[in-house]
JSON list of N, CA and C in Angstrom, two decimals:
[
{"chain": "A", "resi": 278, "resn": "ARG", "atom": "N", "xyz": [123.55, 53.05, 227.82]},
{"chain": "A", "resi": 278, "resn": "ARG", "atom": "CA", "xyz": [122.15, 53.35, 228.06]},
{"chain": "A", "resi": 278, "resn": "ARG", "atom": "C", "xyz": [121.54, 53.84, 226.87]},
{"chain": "A", "resi": 279, "resn": "LEU", "atom": "N", "xyz": [122.00, 54.63, 225.96]},
{"chain": "A", "resi": 279, "resn": "LEU", "atom": "CA", "xyz": [121.43, 55.37, 224.89]},
{"chain": "A", "resi": 279, "resn": "LEU", "atom": "C", "xyz": [121.08, 54.02, 223.89]},
{"chain": "A", "resi": 280, "resn": "ALA", "atom": "N", "xyz": [121.96, 53.07, 223.71]},
{"chain": "A", "resi": 280, "resn": "ALA", "atom": "CA", "xyz": [121.80, 51.81, 222.90]},
{"chain": "A", "resi": 280, "resn": "ALA", "atom": "C", "xyz": [120.58, 51.10, 223.34]},
{"chain": "A", "resi": 281, "resn": "GLU", "atom": "N", "xyz": [120.41, 51.01, 224.65]},
{"chain": "A", "resi": 281, "resn": "GLU", "atom": "CA", "xyz": [119.26, 50.19, 225.23]},
{"chain": "A", "resi": 281, "resn": "GLU", "atom": "C", "xyz": [118.06, 50.92, 225.02]},
{"chain": "A", "resi": 282, "resn": "TRP", "atom": "N", "xyz": [118.10, 52.20, 225.17]},
{"chain": "A", "resi": 282, "resn": "TRP", "atom": "CA", "xyz": [116.80, 53.16, 224.96]},
{"chain": "A", "resi": 282, "resn": "TRP", "atom": "C", "xyz": [116.41, 52.93, 223.49]},
{"chain": "A", "resi": 283, "resn": "ARG", "atom": "N", "xyz": [117.35, 53.16, 222.58]},
{"chain": "A", "resi": 283, "resn": "ARG", "atom": "CA", "xyz": [117.12, 53.00, 221.18]},
{"chain": "A", "resi": 283, "resn": "ARG", "atom": "C", "xyz": [116.52, 51.73, 220.85]},
{"chain": "A", "resi": 284, "resn": "SER", "atom": "N", "xyz": [117.07, 50.57, 221.29]},
{"chain": "A", "resi": 284, "resn": "SER", "atom": "CA", "xyz": [116.50, 49.23, 221.13]},
{"chain": "A", "resi": 284, "resn": "SER", "atom": "C", "xyz": [115.22, 49.20, 221.53]},
{"chain": "A", "resi": 285, "resn": "GLN", "atom": "N", "xyz": [114.85, 49.59, 222.78]},
{"chain": "A", "resi": 285, "resn": "GLN", "atom": "CA", "xyz": [113.47, 49.61, 223.32]},
{"chain": "A", "resi": 285, "resn": "GLN", "atom": "C", "xyz": [112.50, 50.29, 222.50]},
{"chain": "A", "resi": 286, "resn": "ARG", "atom": "N", "xyz": [113.04, 51.58, 222.21]},
{"chain": "A", "resi": 286, "resn": "ARG", "atom": "CA", "xyz": [112.08, 52.48, 221.40]},
{"chain": "A", "resi": 286, "resn": "ARG", "atom": "C", "xyz": [111.65, 51.94, 220.17]},
{"chain": "A", "resi": 287, "resn": "LEU", "atom": "N", "xyz": [112.57, 51.31, 219.45]},
{"chain": "A", "resi": 287, "resn": "LEU", "atom": "CA", "xyz": [112.40, 50.64, 218.15]},
{"chain": "A", "resi": 287, "resn": "LEU", "atom": "C", "xyz": [111.46, 49.43, 218.21]},
{"chain": "A", "resi": 288, "resn": "ALA", "atom": "N", "xyz": [111.69, 48.66, 219.38]},
{"chain": "A", "resi": 288, "resn": "ALA", "atom": "CA", "xyz": [110.93, 47.58, 219.53]},
{"chain": "A", "resi": 288, "resn": "ALA", "atom": "C", "xyz": [109.35, 47.88, 219.84]},
{"chain": "A", "resi": 289, "resn": "ASP", "atom": "N", "xyz": [109.09, 49.02, 220.57]},
{"chain": "A", "resi": 289, "resn": "ASP", "atom": "CA", "xyz": [107.85, 49.40, 221.00]},
{"chain": "A", "resi": 289, "resn": "ASP", "atom": "C", "xyz": [106.98, 49.84, 219.98]},
{"chain": "A", "resi": 290, "resn": "THR", "atom": "N", "xyz": [107.42, 50.01, 218.77]},
{"chain": "A", "resi": 290, "resn": "THR", "atom": "CA", "xyz": [106.45, 50.65, 217.75]},
{"chain": "A", "resi": 290, "resn": "THR", "atom": "C", "xyz": [106.80, 49.97, 216.41]},
{"chain": "A", "resi": 291, "resn": "ALA", "atom": "N", "xyz": [105.72, 49.86, 215.57]},
{"chain": "A", "resi": 291, "resn": "ALA", "atom": "CA", "xyz": [105.73, 49.26, 214.22]},
{"chain": "A", "resi": 291, "resn": "ALA", "atom": "C", "xyz": [105.90, 50.48, 213.38]},
{"chain": "A", "resi": 292, "resn": "ASP", "atom": "N", "xyz": [105.59, 51.77, 213.77]},
{"chain": "A", "resi": 292, "resn": "ASP", "atom": "CA", "xyz": [105.79, 52.89, 212.83]},
{"chain": "A", "resi": 292, "resn": "ASP", "atom": "C", "xyz": [107.15, 53.06, 212.39]},
{"chain": "A", "resi": 293, "resn": "PRO", "atom": "N", "xyz": [107.40, 53.40, 211.20]},
{"chain": "A", "resi": 293, "resn": "PRO", "atom": "CA", "xyz": [108.74, 53.82, 210.67]},
{"chain": "A", "resi": 293, "resn": "PRO", "atom": "C", "xyz": [109.30, 54.89, 211.50]},
{"chain": "A", "resi": 294, "resn": "LEU", "atom": "N", "xyz": [110.61, 54.90, 211.61]},
{"chain": "A", "resi": 294, "resn": "LEU", "atom": "CA", "xyz": [111.33, 56.12, 212.28]},
{"chain": "A", "resi": 294, "resn": "LEU", "atom": "C", "xyz": [111.07, 57.34, 211.32]},
{"chain": "A", "resi": 295, "resn": "ARG", "atom": "N", "xyz": [110.88, 58.42, 211.75]},
{"chain": "A", "resi": 295, "resn": "ARG", "atom": "CA", "xyz": [110.71, 59.65, 210.97]},
{"chain": "A", "resi": 295, "resn": "ARG", "atom": "C", "xyz": [111.99, 60.55, 211.08]},
{"chain": "A", "resi": 296, "resn": "VAL", "atom": "N", "xyz": [112.62, 60.81, 210.09]},
{"chain": "A", "resi": 296, "resn": "VAL", "atom": "CA", "xyz": [113.83, 61.66, 209.99]},
{"chain": "A", "resi": 296, "resn": "VAL", "atom": "C", "xyz": [113.63, 62.73, 209.07]},
{"chain": "A", "resi": 297, "resn": "ALA", "atom": "N", "xyz": [113.94, 63.94, 209.49]},
{"chain": "A", "resi": 297, "resn": "ALA", "atom": "CA", "xyz": [113.90, 65.17, 208.71]},
{"chain": "A", "resi": 297, "resn": "ALA", "atom": "C", "xyz": [115.37, 65.70, 208.44]},
{"chain": "A", "resi": 298, "resn": "VAL", "atom": "N", "xyz": [115.73, 66.00, 207.28]},
{"chain": "A", "resi": 298, "resn": "VAL", "atom": "CA", "xyz": [117.00, 66.58, 206.84]},
{"chain": "A", "resi": 298, "resn": "VAL", "atom": "C", "xyz": [116.53, 68.02, 206.44]},
{"chain": "A", "resi": 299, "resn": "ILE", "atom": "N", "xyz": [117.17, 68.98, 206.91]},
{"chain": "A", "resi": 299, "resn": "ILE", "atom": "CA", "xyz": [116.83, 70.33, 206.68]},
{"chain": "A", "resi": 299, "resn": "ILE", "atom": "C", "xyz": [117.96, 70.91, 205.74]},
{"chain": "A", "resi": 300, "resn": "GLY", "atom": "N", "xyz": [117.67, 71.21, 204.55]},
{"chain": "A", "resi": 300, "resn": "GLY", "atom": "CA", "xyz": [118.52, 71.93, 203.66]},
{"chain": "A", "resi": 300, "resn": "GLY", "atom": "C", "xyz": [118.60, 71.09, 202.31]},
{"chain": "A", "resi": 301, "resn": "GLY", "atom": "N", "xyz": [118.40, 71.70, 201.22]},
{"chain": "A", "resi": 301, "resn": "GLY", "atom": "CA", "xyz": [118.32, 71.04, 199.91]},
{"chain": "A", "resi": 301, "resn": "GLY", "atom": "C", "xyz": [119.58, 71.21, 199.22]},
{"chain": "A", "resi": 302, "resn": "GLY", "atom": "N", "xyz": [120.43, 71.86, 199.74]},
{"chain": "A", "resi": 302, "resn": "GLY", "atom": "CA", "xyz": [121.79, 71.91, 198.97]},
{"chain": "A", "resi": 302, "resn": "GLY", "atom": "C", "xyz": [122.56, 70.56, 198.93]},
{"chain": "A", "resi": 303, "resn": "ALA", "atom": "N", "xyz": [123.72, 70.52, 198.48]},
{"chain": "A", "resi": 303, "resn": "ALA", "atom": "CA", "xyz": [124.60, 69.32, 198.24]},
{"chain": "A", "resi": 303, "resn": "ALA", "atom": "C", "xyz": [124.84, 68.55, 199.61]},
{"chain": "A", "resi": 304, "resn": "GLY", "atom": "N", "xyz": [125.05, 69.36, 200.70]},
{"chain": "A", "resi": 304, "resn": "GLY", "atom": "CA", "xyz": [125.16, 68.71, 201.98]},
{"chain": "A", "resi": 304, "resn": "GLY", "atom": "C", "xyz": [123.89, 67.94, 202.48]},
{"chain": "A", "resi": 305, "resn": "GLY", "atom": "N", "xyz": [122.84, 68.63, 202.28]},
{"chain": "A", "resi": 305, "resn": "GLY", "atom": "CA", "xyz": [121.47, 68.07, 202.83]},
{"chain": "A", "resi": 305, "resn": "GLY", "atom": "C", "xyz": [121.22, 66.82, 201.98]},
{"chain": "A", "resi": 306, "resn": "VAL", "atom": "N", "xyz": [121.36, 67.00, 200.68]},
{"chain": "A", "resi": 306, "resn": "VAL", "atom": "CA", "xyz": [121.06, 65.83, 199.83]},
{"chain": "A", "resi": 306, "resn": "VAL", "atom": "C", "xyz": [122.00, 64.69, 200.11]},
{"chain": "A", "resi": 307, "resn": "GLU", "atom": "N", "xyz": [123.21, 64.92, 200.18]},
{"chain": "A", "resi": 307, "resn": "GLU", "atom": "CA", "xyz": [124.16, 63.81, 200.52]},
{"chain": "A", "resi": 307, "resn": "GLU", "atom": "C", "xyz": [123.92, 63.17, 201.81]},
{"chain": "A", "resi": 308, "resn": "LEU", "atom": "N", "xyz": [123.49, 63.94, 202.75]},
{"chain": "A", "resi": 308, "resn": "LEU", "atom": "CA", "xyz": [123.19, 63.37, 204.23]},
{"chain": "A", "resi": 308, "resn": "LEU", "atom": "C", "xyz": [121.78, 62.49, 204.09]},
{"chain": "A", "resi": 309, "resn": "ALA", "atom": "N", "xyz": [120.87, 63.13, 203.42]},
{"chain": "A", "resi": 309, "resn": "ALA", "atom": "CA", "xyz": [119.68, 62.36, 203.22]},
{"chain": "A", "resi": 309, "resn": "ALA", "atom": "C", "xyz": [119.85, 61.02, 202.39]},
{"chain": "A", "resi": 310, "resn": "LEU", "atom": "N", "xyz": [120.59, 61.05, 201.34]},
{"chain": "A", "resi": 310, "resn": "LEU", "atom": "CA", "xyz": [120.93, 59.84, 200.58]},
{"chain": "A", "resi": 310, "resn": "LEU", "atom": "C", "xyz": [121.57, 58.76, 201.45]},
{"chain": "A", "resi": 311, "resn": "GLY", "atom": "N", "xyz": [122.65, 59.36, 202.09]},
{"chain": "A", "resi": 311, "resn": "GLY", "atom": "CA", "xyz": [123.49, 58.28, 203.07]},
{"chain": "A", "resi": 311, "resn": "GLY", "atom": "C", "xyz": [122.62, 57.80, 204.11]},
{"chain": "A", "resi": 312, "resn": "LEU", "atom": "N", "xyz": [121.77, 58.51, 204.78]},
{"chain": "A", "resi": 312, "resn": "LEU", "atom": "CA", "xyz": [120.81, 57.94, 205.71]},
{"chain": "A", "resi": 312, "resn": "LEU", "atom": "C", "xyz": [119.91, 56.99, 205.16]},
{"chain": "A", "resi": 313, "resn": "ALA", "atom": "N", "xyz": [119.23, 57.26, 204.08]},
{"chain": "A", "resi": 313, "resn": "ALA", "atom": "CA", "xyz": [118.43, 56.38, 203.37]},
{"chain": "A", "resi": 313, "resn": "ALA", "atom": "C", "xyz": [119.09, 55.01, 203.13]},
{"chain": "A", "resi": 314, "resn": "ALA", "atom": "N", "xyz": [120.33, 55.06, 202.54]},
{"chain": "A", "resi": 314, "resn": "ALA", "atom": "CA", "xyz": [121.13, 53.82, 202.23]},
{"chain": "A", "resi": 314, "resn": "ALA", "atom": "C", "xyz": [121.39, 53.01, 203.60]},
{"chain": "A", "resi": 315, "resn": "LYS", "atom": "N", "xyz": [121.73, 53.67, 204.61]},
{"chain": "A", "resi": 315, "resn": "LYS", "atom": "CA", "xyz": [121.98, 53.09, 205.94]},
{"chain": "A", "resi": 315, "resn": "LYS", "atom": "C", "xyz": [120.79, 52.46, 206.39]},
{"chain": "A", "resi": 316, "resn": "PHE", "atom": "N", "xyz": [119.66, 53.01, 206.38]},
{"chain": "A", "resi": 316, "resn": "PHE", "atom": "CA", "xyz": [118.46, 52.50, 207.05]},
{"chain": "A", "resi": 316, "resn": "PHE", "atom": "C", "xyz": [117.90, 51.39, 206.13]},
{"chain": "A", "resi": 317, "resn": "ARG", "atom": "N", "xyz": [118.11, 51.36, 204.82]},
{"chain": "A", "resi": 317, "resn": "ARG", "atom": "CA", "xyz": [117.82, 50.15, 204.04]},
{"chain": "A", "resi": 317, "resn": "ARG", "atom": "C", "xyz": [118.56, 49.04, 204.30]},
{"chain": "A", "resi": 318, "resn": "ARG", "atom": "N", "xyz": [119.91, 49.26, 204.54]},
{"chain": "A", "resi": 318, "resn": "ARG", "atom": "CA", "xyz": [120.84, 48.12, 204.79]},
{"chain": "A", "resi": 318, "resn": "ARG", "atom": "C", "xyz": [120.72, 47.58, 206.21]},
{"chain": "A", "resi": 319, "resn": "GLU", "atom": "N", "xyz": [120.57, 48.46, 207.30]},
{"chain": "A", "resi": 319, "resn": "GLU", "atom": "CA", "xyz": [120.64, 48.04, 208.68]},
{"chain": "A", "resi": 319, "resn": "GLU", "atom": "C", "xyz": [119.37, 48.15, 209.36]},
{"chain": "A", "resi": 320, "resn": "GLY", "atom": "N", "xyz": [118.33, 48.73, 208.84]},
{"chain": "A", "resi": 320, "resn": "GLY", "atom": "CA", "xyz": [117.14, 49.17, 209.48]},
{"chain": "A", "resi": 320, "resn": "GLY", "atom": "C", "xyz": [117.41, 50.23, 210.60]},
{"chain": "A", "resi": 321, "resn": "PRO", "atom": "N", "xyz": [116.39, 50.59, 211.17]},
{"chain": "A", "resi": 321, "resn": "PRO", "atom": "CA", "xyz": [114.95, 50.26, 211.26]},
{"chain": "A", "resi": 321, "resn": "PRO", "atom": "C", "xyz": [114.30, 50.94, 209.94]},
{"chain": "A", "resi": 322, "resn": "PRO", "atom": "N", "xyz": [113.09, 50.43, 209.71]},
{"chain": "A", "resi": 322, "resn": "PRO", "atom": "CA", "xyz": [112.36, 51.12, 208.65]},
{"chain": "A", "resi": 322, "resn": "PRO", "atom": "C", "xyz": [112.32, 52.60, 208.93]},
{"chain": "A", "resi": 323, "resn": "ALA", "atom": "N", "xyz": [112.51, 53.44, 208.06]},
{"chain": "A", "resi": 323, "resn": "ALA", "atom": "CA", "xyz": [112.46, 54.80, 208.24]},
{"chain": "A", "resi": 323, "resn": "ALA", "atom": "C", "xyz": [111.88, 55.67, 207.02]},
{"chain": "A", "resi": 324, "resn": "ARG", "atom": "N", "xyz": [111.28, 56.85, 207.40]},
{"chain": "A", "resi": 324, "resn": "ARG", "atom": "CA", "xyz": [110.80, 57.75, 206.42]},
{"chain": "A", "resi": 324, "resn": "ARG", "atom": "C", "xyz": [111.55, 58.99, 206.47]},
{"chain": "A", "resi": 325, "resn": "LEU", "atom": "N", "xyz": [112.18, 59.22, 205.32]},
{"chain": "A", "resi": 325, "resn": "LEU", "atom": "CA", "xyz": [113.06, 60.56, 205.39]},
{"chain": "A", "resi": 325, "resn": "LEU", "atom": "C", "xyz": [112.30, 61.57, 204.60]},
{"chain": "A", "resi": 326, "resn": "GLU", "atom": "N", "xyz": [112.54, 62.90, 205.08]},
{"chain": "A", "resi": 326, "resn": "GLU", "atom": "CA", "xyz": [111.98, 64.00, 204.54]},
{"chain": "A", "resi": 326, "resn": "GLU", "atom": "C", "xyz": [113.15, 64.98, 204.35]},
{"chain": "A", "resi": 327, "resn": "LEU", "atom": "N", "xyz": [113.27, 65.52, 203.14]},
{"chain": "A", "resi": 327, "resn": "LEU", "atom": "CA", "xyz": [114.25, 66.55, 202.75]},
{"chain": "A", "resi": 327, "resn": "LEU", "atom": "C", "xyz": [113.50, 67.89, 202.81]},
{"chain": "A", "resi": 328, "resn": "ILE", "atom": "N", "xyz": [113.83, 68.76, 203.65]},
{"chain": "A", "resi": 328, "resn": "ILE", "atom": "CA", "xyz": [113.06, 70.01, 203.77]},
{"chain": "A", "resi": 328, "resn": "ILE", "atom": "C", "xyz": [114.03, 71.12, 203.02]},
{"chain": "A", "resi": 329, "resn": "THR", "atom": "N", "xyz": [113.49, 71.78, 202.11]},
{"chain": "A", "resi": 329, "resn": "THR", "atom": "CA", "xyz": [114.26, 72.73, 201.51]},
{"chain": "A", "resi": 329, "resn": "THR", "atom": "C", "xyz": [113.42, 74.12, 201.44]},
{"chain": "A", "resi": 330, "resn": "ALA", "atom": "N", "xyz": [114.14, 75.29, 201.23]},
{"chain": "A", "resi": 330, "resn": "ALA", "atom": "CA", "xyz": [113.43, 76.61, 201.13]},
{"chain": "A", "resi": 330, "resn": "ALA", "atom": "C", "xyz": [113.08, 76.74, 199.61]},
{"chain": "A", "resi": 331, "resn": "THR", "atom": "N", "xyz": [113.66, 76.08, 198.81]},
{"chain": "A", "resi": 331, "resn": "THR", "atom": "CA", "xyz": [113.47, 76.18, 197.31]},
{"chain": "A", "resi": 331, "resn": "THR", "atom": "C", "xyz": [112.54, 75.24, 196.86]},
{"chain": "A", "resi": 332, "resn": "ARG", "atom": "N", "xyz": [112.07, 75.48, 195.68]},
{"chain": "A", "resi": 332, "resn": "ARG", "atom": "CA", "xyz": [111.06, 74.44, 194.95]},
{"chain": "A", "resi": 332, "resn": "ARG", "atom": "C", "xyz": [111.64, 72.96, 194.94]},
{"chain": "A", "resi": 333, "resn": "ARG", "atom": "N", "xyz": [112.81, 72.87, 194.81]},
{"chain": "A", "resi": 333, "resn": "ARG", "atom": "CA", "xyz": [113.44, 71.48, 194.48]},
{"chain": "A", "resi": 333, "resn": "ARG", "atom": "C", "xyz": [114.73, 71.42, 195.17]},
{"chain": "A", "resi": 334, "resn": "PRO", "atom": "N", "xyz": [115.32, 70.33, 195.39]},
{"chain": "A", "resi": 334, "resn": "PRO", "atom": "CA", "xyz": [116.64, 70.18, 195.95]},
{"chain": "A", "resi": 334, "resn": "PRO", "atom": "C", "xyz": [117.72, 70.53, 194.80]},
{"chain": "A", "resi": 335, "resn": "LEU", "atom": "N", "xyz": [118.80, 70.98, 195.40]},
{"chain": "A", "resi": 335, "resn": "LEU", "atom": "CA", "xyz": [119.90, 71.27, 194.51]},
{"chain": "A", "resi": 335, "resn": "LEU", "atom": "C", "xyz": [119.46, 72.27, 193.19]},
{"chain": "A", "resi": 336, "resn": "GLU", "atom": "N", "xyz": [118.88, 73.20, 193.60]},
{"chain": "A", "resi": 336, "resn": "GLU", "atom": "CA", "xyz": [118.23, 74.14, 192.59]},
{"chain": "A", "resi": 336, "resn": "GLU", "atom": "C", "xyz": [119.36, 74.91, 192.05]},
{"chain": "A", "resi": 337, "resn": "ASP", "atom": "N", "xyz": [120.42, 75.07, 192.79]},
{"chain": "A", "resi": 337, "resn": "ASP", "atom": "CA", "xyz": [121.65, 75.87, 192.15]},
{"chain": "A", "resi": 337, "resn": "ASP", "atom": "C", "xyz": [122.55, 74.96, 191.17]},
{"chain": "A", "resi": 338, "resn": "ARG", "atom": "N", "xyz": [122.11, 73.64, 190.84]},
{"chain": "A", "resi": 338, "resn": "ARG", "atom": "CA", "xyz": [122.86, 72.86, 190.10]},
{"chain": "A", "resi": 338, "resn": "ARG", "atom": "C", "xyz": [122.12, 72.78, 188.70]},
{"chain": "A", "resi": 339, "resn": "PRO", "atom": "N", "xyz": [122.85, 72.03, 187.73]},
{"chain": "A", "resi": 339, "resn": "PRO", "atom": "CA", "xyz": [122.26, 71.82, 186.41]},
{"chain": "A", "resi": 339, "resn": "PRO", "atom": "C", "xyz": [120.95, 71.08, 186.67]},
{"chain": "A", "resi": 340, "resn": "PRO", "atom": "N", "xyz": [120.02, 71.14, 185.70]},
{"chain": "A", "resi": 340, "resn": "PRO", "atom": "CA", "xyz": [118.73, 70.38, 185.68]},
{"chain": "A", "resi": 340, "resn": "PRO", "atom": "C", "xyz": [119.13, 68.78, 185.62]},
{"chain": "A", "resi": 341, "resn": "ALA", "atom": "N", "xyz": [120.08, 68.50, 184.79]},
{"chain": "A", "resi": 341, "resn": "ALA", "atom": "CA", "xyz": [120.30, 67.05, 184.84]},
{"chain": "A", "resi": 341, "resn": "ALA", "atom": "C", "xyz": [120.65, 66.45, 186.31]},
{"chain": "A", "resi": 342, "resn": "VAL", "atom": "N", "xyz": [121.43, 67.22, 187.02]},
{"chain": "A", "resi": 342, "resn": "VAL", "atom": "CA", "xyz": [121.75, 66.77, 188.41]},
{"chain": "A", "resi": 342, "resn": "VAL", "atom": "C", "xyz": [120.46, 66.84, 189.23]},
{"chain": "A", "resi": 343, "resn": "GLN", "atom": "N", "xyz": [119.68, 67.85, 189.12]},
{"chain": "A", "resi": 343, "resn": "GLN", "atom": "CA", "xyz": [118.42, 68.00, 189.98]},
{"chain": "A", "resi": 343, "resn": "GLN", "atom": "C", "xyz": [117.65, 66.66, 189.63]},
{"chain": "A", "resi": 344, "resn": "ARG", "atom": "N", "xyz": [117.50, 66.26, 188.49]},
{"chain": "A", "resi": 344, "resn": "ARG", "atom": "CA", "xyz": [116.57, 65.04, 188.08]},
{"chain": "A", "resi": 344, "resn": "ARG", "atom": "C", "xyz": [117.02, 63.76, 188.71]},
{"chain": "A", "resi": 345, "resn": "LEU", "atom": "N", "xyz": [118.30, 63.72, 189.13]},
{"chain": "A", "resi": 345, "resn": "LEU", "atom": "CA", "xyz": [118.81, 62.51, 189.71]},
{"chain": "A", "resi": 345, "resn": "LEU", "atom": "C", "xyz": [118.36, 62.35, 191.23]},
{"chain": "A", "resi": 346, "resn": "VAL", "atom": "N", "xyz": [117.84, 63.43, 191.80]},
{"chain": "A", "resi": 346, "resn": "VAL", "atom": "CA", "xyz": [117.52, 63.38, 193.16]},
{"chain": "A", "resi": 346, "resn": "VAL", "atom": "C", "xyz": [115.96, 63.02, 193.35]}
]
């Protein structure tokens, strides 16, 4: 039933799916990047937002790593 609901929900709207990932650490960034890749490959169109308490994701990592995100 969940699959049917999901298919119907996606068919009913042209708006992209909105997904928020909470946490700008390594886990949150990895999850957001993985979801973005999955949505690009398989759809539906999605808008992902990474929500973090710091100014930028991966703030505890070297600047070179932060620039990759």
